[in-house]
Amino acid sequence: MKTRVLGISGSPRMSSNTSILVEVALQSAEEVGAKTEFLELADLNIGACEHCSECSKLGRCKLDDDLNKIANTMKVADAIILGSPVHYASVSTPMKNLMDRTGRFLHLEGKIGAGIVVGRRSGTDLVLTHLQFYLFVKEMIIPGNVNWPVGFALNPGDIRADTEAIFMATQLGNRVATLASILVRNPVPWSHEPRPLDKKVRFGDEWK
Ligand SMILES: Cc1cc2nc3c(=O)[nH]c(=O)nc-3n(C[C@H](O)[C@H](O)[C@H](O)COP(=O)(O)O)c2cc1C
């Protein structure tokens, strides 16, 4: 069975710089045998989280927009690449809504995850960190790259001139797909069970 790598572009505009970099990564993933799927949040409707906490009980969001369909696609992926443009040193609003709305009910532990960011000049590292914090608390595994997978561009298409960013995205896609294919064959026995935090362990106690 082929490894499934999902790429999500969080730009609010279509055919954006972020989309181009995510697609470069997906193409690279395909070159090492992965099956890929690409979603542009600009084409989908995701409102803001209302913090009703219903999702903890329902296992989905109660709001009736595209979020649950996206979450289902994420659930069946073996690896997920999240791309976001820099918007005032933060992730884009659609990406933030996706992160907030999937925060409580979507379990992605043991899958491979990676972030890709495009900014014009500043804030790329902050946004990459933000994406990676999400992947991290989702208990996903983030592969390393020789440099941060970020690019610099203003108008749609400009990112093609950032050859280093294209290289980073290519390397990232390759590593994400390669790692995912190994984990598909050897799944990590991650558990949904919370770790027992009630027992106090003092320094020097034996590990049980
Ligand atoms: C609302 C808004 C805020 C932005 N803030 C920043 C910023 O803080 N730092 C930066 O370098 N670029 C900023 N930009 C520029 C975009 O990151 C840049 O144009 C990028 O190429 C957009 O990616 P996209 O084509 O994938 O949408 C901002 C753009 C918008 C629309």
Coordinates of N, CA and C in Angstrom, one line a residue, residues 3-202:
T3 N 2.2 5.0 0.8 CA 2.1 6.0 1.9 C 1.3 7.2 1.4
R4 N 0.4 7.7 2.3 CA -0.4 8.8 1.9 C 0.1 10.1 2.6
V5 N 0.5 11.1 1.8 CA 1.0 12.3 2.3 C 0.0 13.4 1.9
L6 N -0.5 14.1 2.9 CA -1.4 15.2 2.7 C -0.7 16.5 2.9
G7 N -0.9 17.4 1.9 CA -0.4 18.8 2.0 C -1.5 19.8 2.2
I8 N -1.4 20.7 3.1 CA -2.5 21.7 3.3 C -1.9 23.1 3.2
S9 N -2.4 23.9 2.3 CA -1.9 25.3 2.2 C -2.8 26.2 2.9
G10 N -2.3 27.0 3.9 CA -3.2 27.8 4.7 C -3.3 29.3 4.1
S11 N -2.8 29.5 2.9 CA -2.9 30.8 2.4 C -4.4 31.1 2.1
P12 N -4.9 32.4 2.3 CA -6.2 32.7 1.9 C -6.4 33.0 0.4
R13 N -5.3 32.9 -0.3 CA -5.5 33.1 -1.8 C -5.0 31.8 -2.5
M14 N -5.7 31.6 -3.7 CA -5.4 30.4 -4.5 C -4.1 30.5 -5.2
S15 N -3.5 29.4 -5.5 CA -2.2 29.3 -6.3 C -1.1 30.3 -5.7
S16 N -1.1 30.2 -4.4 CA -0.2 31.2 -3.6 C 1.2 30.6 -3.6
N17 N 2.1 31.5 -3.0 CA 3.4 31.0 -2.8 C 3.5 29.8 -1.9
T18 N 2.7 29.8 -0.8 CA 2.7 28.7 0.1 C 2.2 27.4 -0.6
S19 N 1.2 27.6 -1.4 CA 0.7 26.4 -2.2 C 1.8 25.9 -3.1
I20 N 2.5 26.8 -3.7 CA 3.6 26.3 -4.6 C 4.6 25.5 -3.8
L21 N 5.0 26.0 -2.7 CA 6.1 25.2 -1.9 C 5.5 23.9 -1.4
V22 N 4.3 23.9 -0.9 CA 3.7 22.7 -0.4 C 3.6 21.7 -1.6
E23 N 3.2 22.2 -2.8 CA 3.1 21.3 -3.9 C 4.5 20.7 -4.4
V24 N 5.5 21.6 -4.2 CA 6.9 21.1 -4.5 C 7.2 19.9 -3.6
A25 N 6.9 20.1 -2.3 CA 7.1 19.0 -1.3 C 6.4 17.7 -1.7
L26 N 5.1 17.9 -2.1 CA 4.3 16.8 -2.4 C 4.8 16.0 -3.7
Q27 N 5.3 16.8 -4.6 CA 5.8 16.2 -5.8 C 7.1 15.4 -5.5
S28 N 7.9 15.9 -4.6 CA 9.1 15.2 -4.1 C 8.7 13.9 -3.4
A29 N 7.6 14.0 -2.6 CA 7.1 12.8 -1.9 C 6.6 11.7 -2.9
E30 N 6.0 12.2 -4.0 CA 5.5 11.3 -5.0 C 6.7 10.6 -5.7
E31 N 7.8 11.3 -5.8 CA 9.0 10.7 -6.5 C 9.6 9.6 -5.7
V32 N 9.3 9.5 -4.4 CA 9.7 8.4 -3.6 C 8.6 7.4 -3.3
G33 N 7.5 7.5 -4.1 CA 6.5 6.5 -4.1 C 5.2 6.8 -3.3
A34 N 5.1 8.0 -2.7 CA 3.9 8.3 -2.0 C 2.7 8.7 -2.9
K35 N 1.5 8.5 -2.3 CA 0.3 9.0 -2.9 C 0.0 10.3 -2.2
T36 N -0.3 11.4 -2.9 CA -0.4 12.6 -2.3 C -1.8 13.2 -2.5
E37 N -2.2 14.1 -1.6 CA -3.4 14.9 -1.7 C -3.1 16.3 -1.3
F38 N -3.7 17.3 -1.9 CA -3.4 18.7 -1.7 C -4.7 19.4 -1.4
L39 N -4.8 20.2 -0.3 CA -5.9 21.0 0.0 C -5.5 22.5 0.1
E40 N -6.3 23.3 -0.5 CA -6.0 24.8 -0.3 C -7.1 25.3 0.5
L41 N -6.8 25.9 1.7 CA -7.8 26.4 2.6 C -8.6 27.6 2.0
A42 N -7.9 28.2 1.0 CA -8.6 29.3 0.3 C -9.9 28.9 -0.4
D43 N -9.9 27.6 -0.7 CA -11.0 27.0 -1.5 C -12.1 26.4 -0.5
L44 N -11.8 26.5 0.8 CA -12.7 25.8 1.7 C -13.1 26.8 2.8
N45 N -14.1 26.4 3.5 CA -14.7 27.4 4.5 C -14.5 26.8 5.9
I46 N -13.7 27.5 6.7 CA -13.4 27.1 8.1 C -13.6 28.4 8.9
G47 N -14.6 28.4 9.8 CA -14.8 29.5 10.7 C -13.9 29.4 11.9
A48 N -14.0 30.3 12.8 CA -13.2 30.3 14.0 C -13.8 29.3 15.1
C49 N -12.9 28.9 16.0 CA -13.4 28.0 17.1 C -14.2 28.8 18.1
E50 N -15.3 28.3 18.5 CA -16.2 29.0 19.5 C -15.9 28.5 20.9
H51 N -15.0 27.6 21.1 CA -14.7 27.1 22.5 C -15.9 26.6 23.2
C52 N -16.7 25.9 22.5 CA -17.9 25.3 23.1 C -17.6 24.0 23.8
S53 N -16.4 23.4 23.4 CA -15.9 22.1 23.9 C -16.8 20.9 23.6
E54 N -17.8 21.1 22.7 CA -18.6 20.0 22.3 C -17.8 18.9 21.6
C55 N -16.7 19.3 20.9 CA -15.9 18.3 20.1 C -15.4 17.2 21.0
S56 N -15.1 17.5 22.2 CA -14.5 16.5 23.1 C -15.5 15.3 23.3
K57 N -16.8 15.6 23.3 CA -17.8 14.6 23.4 C -18.2 14.0 22.1
L58 N -18.3 14.9 21.0 CA -18.8 14.4 19.7 C -17.7 13.7 18.9
G59 N -16.5 14.0 19.1 CA -15.4 13.5 18.3 C -15.3 14.2 16.9
R60 N -16.0 15.3 16.8 CA -16.0 16.1 15.6 C -16.4 17.5 16.1
C61 N -16.3 18.5 15.2 CA -16.8 19.8 15.5 C -18.2 20.0 15.2
K62 N -19.0 20.7 16.0 CA -20.4 20.8 15.8 C -20.8 21.8 14.7
L63 N -19.8 22.6 14.4 CA -20.1 23.7 13.4 C -20.2 23.0 12.0
D64 N -21.1 23.6 11.2 CA -21.4 23.0 9.9 C -20.6 23.7 8.8
D65 N -19.4 23.4 8.6 CA -18.6 24.0 7.5 C -17.6 22.9 7.0
D66 N -16.5 23.3 6.4 CA -15.7 22.2 5.8 C -14.7 21.6 6.8
L67 N -14.7 22.0 8.0 CA -13.6 21.5 9.0 C -13.6 20.0 9.1
N68 N -14.8 19.4 9.4 CA -14.9 18.0 9.6 C -14.4 17.2 8.5
K69 N -14.7 17.7 7.2 CA -14.2 16.9 6.0 C -12.6 17.0 6.0
I70 N -12.1 18.1 6.3 CA -10.6 18.3 6.3 C -10.0 17.4 7.4
A71 N -10.7 17.4 8.6 CA -10.2 16.5 9.7 C -10.2 15.1 9.3
N72 N -11.2 14.6 8.6 CA -11.3 13.2 8.2 C -10.2 12.9 7.2
T73 N -9.9 13.8 6.3 CA -8.8 13.6 5.4 C -7.4 13.6 6.1
M74 N -7.3 14.4 7.2 CA -6.1 14.4 8.0 C -5.9 13.0 8.7
K75 N -7.1 12.5 9.2 CA -7.1 11.3 10.0 C -6.6 10.1 9.2
V76 N -6.9 10.1 7.9 CA -6.4 8.9 7.1 C -5.1 9.1 6.4
A77 N -4.5 10.3 6.6 CA -3.1 10.5 6.1 C -2.1 9.8 6.9
D78 N -1.0 9.4 6.3 CA 0.2 8.9 7.1 C 1.1 10.0 7.5
A79 N 1.1 11.1 6.7 CA 1.9 12.3 6.9 C 1.2 13.5 6.5
I80 N 1.5 14.6 7.2 CA 0.7 15.8 6.9 C 1.7 17.0 6.9
I81 N 1.7 17.7 5.8 CA 2.6 18.9 5.6 C 1.6 20.1 5.7
L82 N 1.9 21.0 6.7 CA 1.1 22.2 6.9 C 1.9 23.4 6.4
G83 N 1.3 24.2 5.4 CA 2.0 25.4 4.9 C 1.2 26.6 5.3
S84 N 1.9 27.6 5.7 CA 1.2 28.9 6.1 C 2.0 30.1 5.6
P85 N 1.4 31.1 5.1 CA 2.1 32.4 4.9 C 2.2 33.1 6.2
V86 N 3.1 34.0 6.3 CA 3.3 34.9 7.5 C 2.3 36.0 7.4
H87 N 1.4 36.1 8.4 CA 0.5 37.2 8.4 C 0.7 37.9 9.8
Y88 N 1.3 39.1 9.8 CA 1.7 39.8 11.0 C 2.4 38.9 12.0
A89 N 3.4 38.2 11.5 CA 4.3 37.4 12.3 C 3.5 36.2 12.9
S90 N 2.4 35.8 12.3 CA 1.6 34.7 12.8 C 1.1 33.9 11.7
V91 N 0.5 32.7 12.0 CA 0.0 31.9 10.9 C -1.2 32.6 10.3
S92 N -1.7 32.2 9.1 CA -2.8 32.8 8.5 C -4.1 32.5 9.3
T93 N -5.1 33.2 9.1 CA -6.4 33.0 9.8 C -7.0 31.6 9.5
P94 N -7.0 31.2 8.2 CA -7.6 29.9 8.0 C -6.8 28.7 8.6
M95 N -5.4 28.9 8.6 CA -4.6 27.9 9.3 C -4.8 27.9 10.8
K96 N -5.0 29.1 11.4 CA -5.2 29.2 12.8 C -6.6 28.5 13.1
N97 N -7.6 28.8 12.3 CA -8.9 28.1 12.6 C -8.8 26.6 12.5
L98 N -8.0 26.1 11.5 CA -7.9 24.7 11.4 C -7.2 24.1 12.6
M99 N -6.2 24.8 13.1 CA -5.4 24.3 14.3 C -6.4 24.3 15.5
D100 N -7.0 25.5 15.7 CA -7.9 25.6 16.9 C -9.0 24.6 16.9
R101 N -9.6 24.4 15.7 CA -10.8 23.6 15.6 C -10.5 22.1 15.7
T102 N -9.3 21.7 15.3 CA -8.9 20.2 15.4 C -8.2 19.9 16.7
G103 N -8.0 20.9 17.5 CA -7.1 20.8 18.7 C -7.5 19.7 19.7
R104 N -8.8 19.6 19.9 CA -9.3 18.7 21.0 C -9.7 17.3 20.6
F105 N -10.2 17.2 19.3 CA -10.7 15.8 19.0 C -9.9 15.0 18.0
L106 N -9.0 15.7 17.2 CA -8.3 15.0 16.2 C -7.0 14.4 16.7
H107 N -6.9 13.0 16.7 CA -5.7 12.4 17.2 C -4.8 12.0 16.0
L108 N -3.6 12.5 16.0 CA -2.7 12.3 14.9 C -1.3 11.7 15.4
E109 N -1.3 11.1 16.6 CA -0.1 10.7 17.1 C 0.6 9.6 16.3
G110 N 1.9 9.7 16.2 CA 2.6 8.7 15.5 C 2.7 8.9 14.0
K111 N 2.0 9.9 13.5 CA 2.1 10.3 12.0 C 3.3 11.2 11.9
I112 N 3.7 11.4 10.7 CA 4.8 12.3 10.4 C 4.2 13.7 10.1
G113 N 4.8 14.7 10.6 CA 4.3 16.1 10.3 C 5.4 17.1 10.0
A114 N 5.1 18.1 9.2 CA 6.1 19.1 8.9 C 5.4 20.4 8.5
G115 N 6.1 21.5 8.8 CA 5.6 22.8 8.4 C 6.4 23.4 7.3
I116 N 5.8 24.3 6.6 CA 6.4 25.1 5.5 C 5.9 26.5 5.6
V117 N 6.7 27.5 5.5 CA 6.3 28.9 5.7 C 6.8 29.8 4.6
V118 N 6.0 30.7 4.1 CA 6.4 31.8 3.2 C 6.1 33.2 3.8
G119 N 7.1 34.0 3.8 CA 6.9 35.4 4.3 C 7.6 36.3 3.3
R120 N 7.3 37.6 3.4 CA 8.0 38.6 2.5 C 9.3 38.9 3.1
R121 N 9.4 39.1 4.4 CA 10.7 39.5 5.0 C 10.9 39.0 6.4
S122 N 9.9 39.1 7.3 CA 10.1 38.8 8.7 C 9.0 37.9 9.3
G123 N 9.4 37.1 10.3 CA 8.4 36.3 11.0 C 8.3 34.9 10.6
T124 N 9.1 34.5 9.6 CA 8.9 33.1 9.1 C 9.2 32.1 10.2
D125 N 10.3 32.4 11.0 CA 10.7 31.4 12.0 C 9.6 31.2 13.1
L126 N 9.0 32.4 13.4 CA 7.9 32.3 14.4 C 6.7 31.5 13.9
V127 N 6.4 31.6 12.7 CA 5.3 30.9 12.1 C 5.6 29.4 12.0
L128 N 6.9 29.1 11.6 CA 7.3 27.7 11.5 C 7.2 27.1 12.9
T129 N 7.7 27.8 13.9 CA 7.6 27.3 15.3 C 6.1 27.1 15.7
H130 N 5.3 28.0 15.3 CA 3.9 27.9 15.7 C 3.3 26.6 15.1
L131 N 3.6 26.4 13.8 CA 3.1 25.1 13.1 C 3.7 23.9 13.8
Q132 N 4.9 24.0 14.2 CA 5.6 22.8 14.8 C 5.1 22.5 16.2
F133 N 4.7 23.6 16.9 CA 4.1 23.4 18.2 C 2.8 22.6 18.1
Y134 N 2.0 22.9 17.1 CA 0.8 22.2 16.8 C 1.1 20.7 16.5
L135 N 2.0 20.5 15.6 CA 2.4 19.1 15.2 C 2.9 18.3 16.5
F136 N 3.6 19.1 17.3 CA 4.3 18.5 18.5 C 3.2 18.0 19.5
V137 N 2.2 18.9 19.8 CA 1.2 18.5 20.8 C 0.3 17.5 20.2
K138 N 0.3 17.3 18.9 CA -0.5 16.3 18.2 C 0.3 15.0 18.3
E139 N 1.5 15.0 18.9 CA 2.3 13.8 19.1 C 2.8 13.3 17.8
M140 N 3.0 14.2 16.8 CA 3.5 13.7 15.5 C 5.1 13.8 15.5
I141 N 5.6 13.2 14.5 CA 7.1 13.1 14.4 C 7.6 14.0 13.3
I142 N 8.4 15.0 13.6 CA 8.8 16.0 12.7 C 10.3 15.7 12.2
P143 N 10.4 15.5 10.9 CA 11.8 15.2 10.4 C 12.6 16.5 10.3
G144 N 13.9 16.3 10.5 CA 14.8 17.4 10.4 C 15.1 17.8 9.0
N145 N 15.6 19.0 8.7 CA 16.0 19.5 7.4 C 17.3 20.1 7.6
V146 N 18.1 20.3 6.5 CA 19.4 20.9 6.6 C 19.2 22.4 6.9
N147 N 18.1 23.0 6.6 CA 17.8 24.4 7.1 C 16.3 24.5 7.2
W148 N 15.8 25.6 7.8 CA 14.3 25.7 8.0 C 13.6 25.8 6.7
P149 N 12.5 25.0 6.6 CA 11.7 25.0 5.4 C 10.8 26.3 5.3
V150 N 11.5 27.4 5.1 CA 10.8 28.7 4.9 C 11.3 29.4 3.6
G151 N 10.4 30.2 3.0 CA 10.8 30.9 1.8 C 10.4 32.4 1.9
F152 N 10.9 33.2 0.9 CA 10.7 34.6 1.0 C 10.1 35.1 -0.4
A153 N 8.9 35.7 -0.3 CA 8.2 36.1 -1.6 C 7.1 37.0 -1.2
L154 N 6.7 37.9 -2.2 CA 5.6 38.8 -1.9 C 4.4 38.4 -2.8
N155 N 4.5 38.5 -4.1 CA 3.4 38.3 -5.0 C 3.3 36.8 -5.4
P156 N 2.1 36.3 -5.7 CA 2.0 34.9 -6.1 C 2.9 34.5 -7.2
G157 N 3.7 33.4 -7.0 CA 4.6 32.9 -8.0 C 6.0 33.3 -7.7
D158 N 6.2 34.4 -6.9 CA 7.6 34.9 -6.7 C 8.4 33.9 -6.0
I159 N 7.8 33.0 -5.3 CA 8.6 32.0 -4.5 C 9.4 31.1 -5.4
R160 N 9.1 31.0 -6.7 CA 9.9 30.2 -7.6 C 11.3 30.7 -7.8
A161 N 11.5 32.0 -7.5 CA 12.8 32.5 -7.6 C 13.7 32.2 -6.3
D162 N 13.0 31.8 -5.3 CA 13.8 31.4 -4.0 C 14.2 30.0 -4.1
T163 N 15.3 29.8 -4.8 CA 15.8 28.4 -5.1 C 16.1 27.6 -3.8
E164 N 16.6 28.3 -2.8 CA 16.9 27.6 -1.6 C 15.6 27.1 -0.9
A165 N 14.5 27.9 -1.0 CA 13.3 27.4 -0.4 C 12.7 26.2 -1.2
I166 N 12.9 26.3 -2.5 CA 12.5 25.1 -3.4 C 13.3 23.9 -3.0
F167 N 14.5 24.1 -2.7 CA 15.4 22.9 -2.3 C 14.9 22.4 -1.0
M168 N 14.6 23.3 0.0 CA 14.2 22.8 1.3 C 12.9 22.1 1.2
A169 N 11.9 22.6 0.4 CA 10.6 21.9 0.3 C 10.8 20.5 -0.4
T170 N 11.7 20.5 -1.3 CA 12.0 19.2 -2.0 C 12.6 18.2 -1.0
Q171 N 13.5 18.6 -0.2 CA 14.1 17.7 0.8 C 13.1 17.3 1.8
L172 N 12.3 18.3 2.2 CA 11.3 18.0 3.2 C 10.3 16.9 2.7
G173 N 9.8 17.1 1.5 CA 8.9 16.1 0.9 C 9.4 14.7 0.9
N174 N 10.7 14.7 0.5 CA 11.4 13.4 0.4 C 11.5 12.7 1.8
R175 N 11.9 13.5 2.8 CA 12.1 12.9 4.1 C 10.7 12.5 4.8
V176 N 9.7 13.4 4.6 CA 8.4 13.1 5.1 C 7.9 11.8 4.6
A177 N 8.0 11.6 3.3 CA 7.4 10.4 2.6 C 8.3 9.2 3.0
T178 N 9.6 9.4 3.0 CA 10.5 8.2 3.3 C 10.2 7.7 4.7
L179 N 10.2 8.7 5.7 CA 9.9 8.3 7.1 C 8.5 7.7 7.2
A180 N 7.6 8.3 6.6 CA 6.2 7.8 6.7 C 6.1 6.4 6.2
S181 N 6.8 6.1 5.1 CA 6.7 4.7 4.5 C 7.3 3.7 5.5
I182 N 8.4 4.1 6.3 CA 8.9 3.2 7.3 C 8.0 3.0 8.4
L183 N 7.3 4.1 8.8 CA 6.4 4.0 10.0 C 5.1 3.2 9.6
V184 N 4.7 3.3 8.4 CA 3.5 2.6 7.9 C 3.7 1.1 8.1
R185 N 5.0 0.7 7.8 CA 5.3 -0.8 7.9 C 5.6 -1.1 9.4
N186 N 6.0 -0.2 10.2 CA 6.3 -0.4 11.6 C 5.6 0.6 12.5
P187 N 4.3 0.5 12.7 CA 3.6 1.6 13.4 C 4.1 1.8 14.8
V188 N 4.2 3.0 15.2 CA 4.6 3.3 16.6 C 3.4 3.0 17.5
P189 N 3.7 2.3 18.6 CA 2.5 1.9 19.4 C 2.1 3.1 20.4
W190 N 1.8 4.2 19.8 CA 1.3 5.3 20.6 C 0.0 5.0 21.2
S191 N -0.3 5.5 22.3 CA -1.6 5.2 23.0 C -2.4 6.5 23.2
H192 N -3.7 6.4 23.2 CA -4.5 7.6 23.5 C -4.6 7.8 25.0
E193 N -4.2 6.7 25.8 CA -4.4 6.8 27.2 C -3.5 7.9 27.8
P194 N -4.1 8.7 28.7 CA -3.2 9.7 29.3 C -2.2 9.0 30.3
R195 N -1.0 9.5 30.4 CA -0.1 8.9 31.3 C -0.5 9.2 32.7
P196 N -0.3 8.2 33.6 CA -0.8 8.5 35.0 C 0.1 9.5 35.7
L197 N -0.5 10.6 36.1 CA 0.3 11.7 36.7 C 0.0 11.8 38.2
D198 N -0.8 10.8 38.7 CA -1.2 10.9 40.1 C -0.1 10.4 41.0
K199 N 0.8 9.5 40.5 CA 1.8 8.9 41.4 C 3.0 9.9 41.4
K200 N 3.4 10.4 42.5 CA 4.6 11.2 42.6 C 5.8 10.4 42.6
V201 N 6.8 10.8 41.7 CA 8.0 10.1 41.6 C 9.1 11.1 42.1
R202 N 9.8 10.6 43.2 CA 10.9 11.5 43.7 C 12.2 11.1 43.1

